[in-house]
Short mmCIF file of C-alpha atoms in Angstrom, two decimals:
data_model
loop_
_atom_site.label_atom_id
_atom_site.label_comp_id
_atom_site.label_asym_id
_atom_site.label_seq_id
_atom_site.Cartn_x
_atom_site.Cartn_y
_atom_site.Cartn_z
CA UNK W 1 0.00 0.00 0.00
CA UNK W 2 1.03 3.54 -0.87
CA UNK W 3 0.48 6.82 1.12
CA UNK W 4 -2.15 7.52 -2.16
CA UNK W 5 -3.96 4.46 -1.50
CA UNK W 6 -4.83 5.24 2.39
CA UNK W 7 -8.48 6.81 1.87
CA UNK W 8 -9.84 3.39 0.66
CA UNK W 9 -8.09 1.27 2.70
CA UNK W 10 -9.62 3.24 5.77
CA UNK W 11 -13.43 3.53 4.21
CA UNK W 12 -12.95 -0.62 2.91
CA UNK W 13 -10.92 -2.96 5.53
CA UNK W 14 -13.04 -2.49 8.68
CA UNK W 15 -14.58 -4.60 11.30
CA UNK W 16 -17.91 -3.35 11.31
CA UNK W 17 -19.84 -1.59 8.37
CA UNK W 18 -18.32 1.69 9.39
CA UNK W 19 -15.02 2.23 10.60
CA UNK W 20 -15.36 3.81 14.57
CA UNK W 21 -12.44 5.95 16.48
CA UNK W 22 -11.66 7.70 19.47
CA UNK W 23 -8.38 9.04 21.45
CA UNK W 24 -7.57 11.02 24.31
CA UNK W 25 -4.49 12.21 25.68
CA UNK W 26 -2.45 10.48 27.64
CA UNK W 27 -0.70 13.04 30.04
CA UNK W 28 -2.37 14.43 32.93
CA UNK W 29 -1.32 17.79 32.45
CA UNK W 30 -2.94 20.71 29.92
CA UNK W 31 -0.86 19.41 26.34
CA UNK W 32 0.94 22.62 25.68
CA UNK W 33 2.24 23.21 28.76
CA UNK W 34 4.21 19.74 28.69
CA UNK W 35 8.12 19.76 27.32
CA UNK W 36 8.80 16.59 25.73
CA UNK W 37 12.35 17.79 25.30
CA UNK W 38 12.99 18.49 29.02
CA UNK W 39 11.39 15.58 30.07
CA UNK W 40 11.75 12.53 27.77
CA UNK W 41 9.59 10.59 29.87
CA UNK W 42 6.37 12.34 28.52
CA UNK W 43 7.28 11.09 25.14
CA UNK W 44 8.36 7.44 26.44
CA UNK W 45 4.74 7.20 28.18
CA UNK W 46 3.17 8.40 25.34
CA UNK W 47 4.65 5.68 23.14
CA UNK W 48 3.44 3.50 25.76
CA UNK W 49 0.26 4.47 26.13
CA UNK W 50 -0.51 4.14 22.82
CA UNK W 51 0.50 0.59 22.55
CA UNK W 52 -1.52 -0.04 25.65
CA UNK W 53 -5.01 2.15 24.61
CA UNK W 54 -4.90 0.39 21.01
CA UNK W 55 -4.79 -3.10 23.43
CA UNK W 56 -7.35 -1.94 24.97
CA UNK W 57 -10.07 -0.74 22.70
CA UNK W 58 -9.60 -1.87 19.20
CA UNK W 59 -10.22 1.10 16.92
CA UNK W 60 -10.28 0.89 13.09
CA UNK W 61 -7.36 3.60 12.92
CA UNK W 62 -5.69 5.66 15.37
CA UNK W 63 -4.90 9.08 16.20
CA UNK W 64 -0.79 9.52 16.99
CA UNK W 65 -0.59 11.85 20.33
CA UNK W 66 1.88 14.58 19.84
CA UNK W 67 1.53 15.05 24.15
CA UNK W 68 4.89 16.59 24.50
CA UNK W 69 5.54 18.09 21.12
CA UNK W 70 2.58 20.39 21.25
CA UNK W 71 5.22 23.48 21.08
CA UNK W 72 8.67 24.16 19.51
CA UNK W 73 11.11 27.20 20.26
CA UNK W 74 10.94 29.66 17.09
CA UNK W 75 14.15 29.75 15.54
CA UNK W 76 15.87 33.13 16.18
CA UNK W 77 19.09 34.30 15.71
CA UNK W 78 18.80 38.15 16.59
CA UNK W 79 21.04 38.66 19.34
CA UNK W 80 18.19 40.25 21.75
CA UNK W 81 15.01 39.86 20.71
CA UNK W 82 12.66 42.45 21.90
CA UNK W 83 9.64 40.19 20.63
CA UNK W 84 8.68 36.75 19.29
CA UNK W 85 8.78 38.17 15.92
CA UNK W 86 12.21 39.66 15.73
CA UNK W 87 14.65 37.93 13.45
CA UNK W 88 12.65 34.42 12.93
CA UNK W 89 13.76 32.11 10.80
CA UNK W 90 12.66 28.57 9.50
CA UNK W 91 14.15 25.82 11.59
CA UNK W 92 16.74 23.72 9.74
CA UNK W 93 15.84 19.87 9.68
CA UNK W 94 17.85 18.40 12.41
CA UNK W 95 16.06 20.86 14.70
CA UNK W 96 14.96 18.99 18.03
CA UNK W 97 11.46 19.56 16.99
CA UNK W 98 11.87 17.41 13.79
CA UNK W 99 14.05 15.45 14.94
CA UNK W 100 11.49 14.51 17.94
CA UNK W 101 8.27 14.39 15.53
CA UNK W 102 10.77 11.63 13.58
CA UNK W 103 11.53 9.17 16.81
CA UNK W 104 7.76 9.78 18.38
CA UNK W 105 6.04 8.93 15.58
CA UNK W 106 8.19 6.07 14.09
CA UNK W 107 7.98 4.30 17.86
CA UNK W 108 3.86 4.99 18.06
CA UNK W 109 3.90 3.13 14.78
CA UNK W 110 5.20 0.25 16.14
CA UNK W 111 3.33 -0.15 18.49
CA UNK W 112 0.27 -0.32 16.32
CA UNK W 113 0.83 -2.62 13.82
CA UNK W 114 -0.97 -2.74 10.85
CA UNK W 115 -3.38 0.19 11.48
CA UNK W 116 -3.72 3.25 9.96
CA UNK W 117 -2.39 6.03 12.28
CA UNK W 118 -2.39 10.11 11.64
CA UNK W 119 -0.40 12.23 13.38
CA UNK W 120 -1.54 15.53 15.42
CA UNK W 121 -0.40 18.57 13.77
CA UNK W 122 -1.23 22.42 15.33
CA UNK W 123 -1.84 24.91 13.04
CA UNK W 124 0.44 27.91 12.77
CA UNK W 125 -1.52 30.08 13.73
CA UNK W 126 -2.60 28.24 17.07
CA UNK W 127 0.96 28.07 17.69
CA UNK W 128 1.72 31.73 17.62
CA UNK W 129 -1.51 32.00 20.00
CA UNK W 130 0.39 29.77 22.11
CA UNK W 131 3.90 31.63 22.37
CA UNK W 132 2.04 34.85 22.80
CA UNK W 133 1.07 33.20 26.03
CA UNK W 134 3.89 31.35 27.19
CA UNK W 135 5.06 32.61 30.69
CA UNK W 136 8.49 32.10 32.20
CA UNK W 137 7.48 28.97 34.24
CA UNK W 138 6.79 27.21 30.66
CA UNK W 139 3.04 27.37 31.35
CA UNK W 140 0.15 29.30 29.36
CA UNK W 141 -2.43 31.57 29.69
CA UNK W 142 -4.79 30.01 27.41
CA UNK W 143 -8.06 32.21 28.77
CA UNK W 144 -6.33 35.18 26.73
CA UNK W 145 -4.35 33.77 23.31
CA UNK W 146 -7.46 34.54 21.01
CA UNK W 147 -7.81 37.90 22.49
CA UNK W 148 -3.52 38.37 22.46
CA UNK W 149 -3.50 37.18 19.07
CA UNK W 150 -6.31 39.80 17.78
CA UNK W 151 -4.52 42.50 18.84
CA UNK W 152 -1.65 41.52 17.45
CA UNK W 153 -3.44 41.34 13.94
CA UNK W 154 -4.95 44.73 14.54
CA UNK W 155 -1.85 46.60 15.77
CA UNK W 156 0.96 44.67 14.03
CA UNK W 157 0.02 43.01 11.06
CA UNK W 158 2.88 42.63 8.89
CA UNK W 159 4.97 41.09 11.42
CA UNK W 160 2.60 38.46 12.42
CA UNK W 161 2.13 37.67 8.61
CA UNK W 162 5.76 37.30 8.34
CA UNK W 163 6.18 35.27 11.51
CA UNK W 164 2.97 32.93 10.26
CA UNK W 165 5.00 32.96 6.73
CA UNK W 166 7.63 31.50 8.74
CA UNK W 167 6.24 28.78 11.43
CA UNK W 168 3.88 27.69 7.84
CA UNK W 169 7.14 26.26 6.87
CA UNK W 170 7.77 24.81 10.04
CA UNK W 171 4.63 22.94 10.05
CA UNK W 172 5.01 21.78 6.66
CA UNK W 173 8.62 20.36 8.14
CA UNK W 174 7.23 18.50 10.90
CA UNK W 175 3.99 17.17 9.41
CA UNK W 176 5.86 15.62 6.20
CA UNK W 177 8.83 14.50 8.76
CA UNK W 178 5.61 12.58 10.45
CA UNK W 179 4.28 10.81 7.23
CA UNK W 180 7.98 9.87 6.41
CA UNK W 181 8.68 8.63 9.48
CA UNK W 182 5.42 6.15 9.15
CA UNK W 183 1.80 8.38 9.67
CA UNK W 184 -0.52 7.43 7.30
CA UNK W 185 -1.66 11.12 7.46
CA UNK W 186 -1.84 13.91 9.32
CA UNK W 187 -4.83 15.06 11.78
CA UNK W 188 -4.56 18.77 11.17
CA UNK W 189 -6.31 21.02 14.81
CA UNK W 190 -7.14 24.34 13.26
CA UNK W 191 -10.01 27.04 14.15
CA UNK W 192 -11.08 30.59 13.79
CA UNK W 193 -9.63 33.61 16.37
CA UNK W 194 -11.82 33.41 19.01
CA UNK W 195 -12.22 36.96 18.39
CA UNK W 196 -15.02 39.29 17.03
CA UNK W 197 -12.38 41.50 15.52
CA UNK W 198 -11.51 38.78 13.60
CA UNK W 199 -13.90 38.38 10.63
CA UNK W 200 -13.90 35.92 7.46
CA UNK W 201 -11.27 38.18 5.45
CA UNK W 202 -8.97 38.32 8.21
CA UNK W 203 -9.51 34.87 8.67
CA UNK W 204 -8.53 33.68 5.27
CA UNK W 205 -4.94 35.83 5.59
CA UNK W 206 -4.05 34.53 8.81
CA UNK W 207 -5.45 31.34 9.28
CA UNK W 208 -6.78 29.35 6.30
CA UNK W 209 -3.87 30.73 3.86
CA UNK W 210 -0.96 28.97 5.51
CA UNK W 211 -3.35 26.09 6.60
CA UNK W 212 -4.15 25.64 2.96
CA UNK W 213 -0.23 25.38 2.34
CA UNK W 214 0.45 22.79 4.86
CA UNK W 215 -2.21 20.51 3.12
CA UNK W 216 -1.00 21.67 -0.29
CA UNK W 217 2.53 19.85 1.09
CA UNK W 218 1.34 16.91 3.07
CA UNK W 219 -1.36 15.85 0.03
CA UNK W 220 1.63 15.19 -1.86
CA UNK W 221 2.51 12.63 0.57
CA UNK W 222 -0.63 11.04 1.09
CA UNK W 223 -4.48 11.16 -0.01
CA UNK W 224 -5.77 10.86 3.56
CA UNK W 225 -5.12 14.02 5.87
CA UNK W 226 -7.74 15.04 8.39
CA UNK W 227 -8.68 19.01 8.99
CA UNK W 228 -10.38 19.28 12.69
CA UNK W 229 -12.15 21.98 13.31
CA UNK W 230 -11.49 22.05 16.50
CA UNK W 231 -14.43 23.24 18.78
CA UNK W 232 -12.87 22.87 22.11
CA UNK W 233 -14.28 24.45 25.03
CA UNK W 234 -17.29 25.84 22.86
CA UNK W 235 -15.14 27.81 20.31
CA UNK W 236 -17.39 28.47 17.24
CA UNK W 237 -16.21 27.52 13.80
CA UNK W 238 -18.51 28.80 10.71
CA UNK W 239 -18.15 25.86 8.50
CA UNK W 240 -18.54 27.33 5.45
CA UNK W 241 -15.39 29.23 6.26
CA UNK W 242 -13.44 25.73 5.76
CA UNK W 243 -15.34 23.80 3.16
CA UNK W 244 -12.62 24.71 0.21
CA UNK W 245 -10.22 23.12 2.29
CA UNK W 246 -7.76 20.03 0.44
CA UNK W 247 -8.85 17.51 3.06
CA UNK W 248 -9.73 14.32 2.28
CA UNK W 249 -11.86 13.81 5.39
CA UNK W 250 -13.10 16.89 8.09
CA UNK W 251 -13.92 16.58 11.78
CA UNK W 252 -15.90 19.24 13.79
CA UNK W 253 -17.93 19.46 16.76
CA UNK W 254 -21.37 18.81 15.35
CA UNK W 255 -22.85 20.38 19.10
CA UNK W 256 -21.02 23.52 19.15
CA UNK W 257 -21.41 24.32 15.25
CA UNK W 258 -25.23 22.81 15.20
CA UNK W 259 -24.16 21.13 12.42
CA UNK W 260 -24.69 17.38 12.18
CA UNK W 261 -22.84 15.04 10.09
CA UNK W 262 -25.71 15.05 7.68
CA UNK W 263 -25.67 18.42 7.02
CA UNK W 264 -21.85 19.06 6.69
CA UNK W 265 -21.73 16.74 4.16
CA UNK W 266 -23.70 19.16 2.08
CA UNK W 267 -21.27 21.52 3.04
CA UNK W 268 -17.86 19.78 2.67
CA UNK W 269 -19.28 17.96 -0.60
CA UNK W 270 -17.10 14.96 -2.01
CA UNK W 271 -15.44 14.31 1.43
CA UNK W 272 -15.33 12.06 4.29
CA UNK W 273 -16.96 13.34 7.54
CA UNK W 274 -15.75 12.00 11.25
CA UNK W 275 -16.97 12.50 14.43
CA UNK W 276 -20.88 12.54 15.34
CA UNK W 277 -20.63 11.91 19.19
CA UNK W 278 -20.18 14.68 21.80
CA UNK W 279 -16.53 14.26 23.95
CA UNK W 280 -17.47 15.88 27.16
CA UNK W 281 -18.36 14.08 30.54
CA UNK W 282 -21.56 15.32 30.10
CA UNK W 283 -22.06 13.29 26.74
CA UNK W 284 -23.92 10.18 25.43
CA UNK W 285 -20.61 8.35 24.73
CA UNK W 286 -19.15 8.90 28.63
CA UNK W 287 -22.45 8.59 30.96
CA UNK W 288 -24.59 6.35 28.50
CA UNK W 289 -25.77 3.03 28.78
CA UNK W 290 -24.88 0.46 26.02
CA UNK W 291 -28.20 1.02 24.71
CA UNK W 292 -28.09 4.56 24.32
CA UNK W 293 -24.49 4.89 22.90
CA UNK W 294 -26.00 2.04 20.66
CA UNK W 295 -28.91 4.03 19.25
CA UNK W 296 -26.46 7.31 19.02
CA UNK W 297 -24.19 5.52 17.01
CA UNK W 298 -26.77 3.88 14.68
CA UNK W 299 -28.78 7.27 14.14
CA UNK W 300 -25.72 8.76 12.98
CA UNK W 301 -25.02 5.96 10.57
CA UNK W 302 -28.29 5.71 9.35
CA UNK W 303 -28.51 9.91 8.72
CA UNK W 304 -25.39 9.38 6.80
CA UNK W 305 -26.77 7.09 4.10
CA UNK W 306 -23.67 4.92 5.78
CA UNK W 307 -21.56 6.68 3.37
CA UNK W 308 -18.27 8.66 3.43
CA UNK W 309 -18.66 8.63 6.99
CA UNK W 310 -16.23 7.67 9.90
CA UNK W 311 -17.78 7.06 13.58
CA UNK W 312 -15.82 9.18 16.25
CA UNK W 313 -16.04 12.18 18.89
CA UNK W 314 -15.51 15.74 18.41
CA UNK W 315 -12.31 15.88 19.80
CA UNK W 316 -10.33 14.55 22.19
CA UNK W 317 -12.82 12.40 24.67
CA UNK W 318 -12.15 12.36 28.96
CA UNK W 319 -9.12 10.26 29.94
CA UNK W 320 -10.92 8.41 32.52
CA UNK W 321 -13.66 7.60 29.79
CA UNK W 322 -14.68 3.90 30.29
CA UNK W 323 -13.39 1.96 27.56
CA UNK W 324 -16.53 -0.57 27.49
CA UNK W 325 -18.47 2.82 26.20
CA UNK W 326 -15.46 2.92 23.11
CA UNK W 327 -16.39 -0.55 22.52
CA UNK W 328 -20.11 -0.34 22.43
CA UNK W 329 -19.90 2.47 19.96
CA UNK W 330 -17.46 0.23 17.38
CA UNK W 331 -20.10 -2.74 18.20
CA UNK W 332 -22.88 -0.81 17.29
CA UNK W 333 -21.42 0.48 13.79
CA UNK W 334 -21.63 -3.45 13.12
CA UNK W 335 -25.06 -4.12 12.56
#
């Protein structure tokens, strides 16, 4: 099998009539604050708890955790920098970053055997949201990146262009490093500035521009890369925003967009929709009954015409999710 033959092989070779997926993350602390590179352990567990998860609950294909390479030093070489624009520079390719990306995701493979697995990639524009709230203990202020970012757009924005010029390419290094080193694909977290200031024309400079580049790069690579829209925490997404996207298959929270699958396959037209099922502890999939996570599961099959669709969550479901609920949702997509 090629990289170009992916999409089939993950709509075709399933155990049920519609291939079914979920993932958390395996550290206990908030993602971006963790440093893989300080502490190699984070990225040992993670390769361990992978193995261990796919033991567990037997998906159809697999999300590869980046927990501990959610964030990368921006390459500067100004002498003093008065901000994280000044001076930055593409990283070269034996940058720890890449070279990190390279040893995480060849070792997750492993562990997985013959299953599909795509790797999480940030945006760059979520991860300039992130440095602009990086403090000195490592940790972030996430409450006030959308808002930090915003105002950077308003007040300053040619530099952030050129610094989003820049981190595009770094992006584009790590998530073709990924499918080199063994991803089948990439699963791409995007969304819109959590901003009112922010409206679809600004959007499409800062945000879907070099987002459209990255898939531009990894599409070469393989036909199968995943864009999530990510609605975490209730952050709105207007659909139509994304639906010229080059993904092969698109992920978004069908709650917080009142969108269901249904209807954003009218809107994303041609591709592959995933998700369906809510990922919060107040959801169907965590407090239901087999019976209920059942019926979910078959409604959303049955809405779909049971085609081009993928069974999973809208993002990232509760670590101490019980994994009997991830198997009664693949069960029930076998019927």
């Amino acid at each position: 099998m090629t990289k170009k033959q992916v999409l089939n092989q993950l709509l075709e070779q399933k155990k049920g009539r519609v291939p079914v997926s979920f993932w958390h993350h395996f550290s206990a602390a908030s993602g971006i604050d963790l440093d893989g590179y300080q502490h190699p352990e984070i990225l040992i567990d993670n390769v361990k708890k992978t193995r261990a998860f796919v033991e567990d609950f037997d998906p159809d294909f697999v999300k590869l955790m980046s927990d501990g390479l959610f964030n990368y030093d921006f390459n500067q070489p100004t002498a003093k920098p008065t901000s994280i624009y000044d001076g930055i520079e593409p990283i070269s390719d034996q940058h720890e970053w890449i070279v990190k990306t390279r040893e995480l995701v060849s070792a997750q493979k492993e562990q997985i055997g013959d299953k599909l697995g795509f790797y999480n990639v940030f945006s760059p524009t979520t991860l300039l949201k992130w440095a602009l709230t990086k403090k000195p203990d490592g940790t972030h202020d996430k409450a006030t990146a959308d808002g930090l970012l915003a105002d950077a757009i308003v007040n300053d924005r040619q530099r952030v262009k050129d610094a989003l010029d820049v981190i595009t390419q770094d992006v584009i290094k790590q998530a073709t490093t990924a499918i080199e080193a063994g991803a089948d694909g990439i699963y791409y977290s995007t969304q819109a500035i959590q901003d009112e200031r922010i409206d679809q024309e600004l959007f499409q400079e800062f945000v879907a521009t070099n987002d459209q580049r990255v898939f531009d790069a990894v599409n070469e690579l393989s036909d199968t890369n995943i864009l999530h829209i990510c609605g975490n925490r209730g952050s709105r997404n207007p659909l139509e925003w994304y639906q010229d996207y080059h993904a092969a298959v698109v992920n978004w929270a069908t709650d917080v967009e009142n969108t269901s699958l249904e209807q954003g396959k009218q809107i994303f037209k041609g591709k592959v929709v995933l998700g369906g099922l809510g990922n919060t502890a107040n959801d169907v999939l965590y407090k239901g009954t087999k019976e209920e996570i059942t019926q979910a599961v078959r409604n959303l099959i049955e809405g779909t015409a049971n085609e081009n669709v993928l069974i999973g969550a809208n993002c990232t479901v509760p670590r101490d999710i019980n994994i009997n609920h991830l198997d009664w949702a693949v069960q029930a997509a076998d019927f």
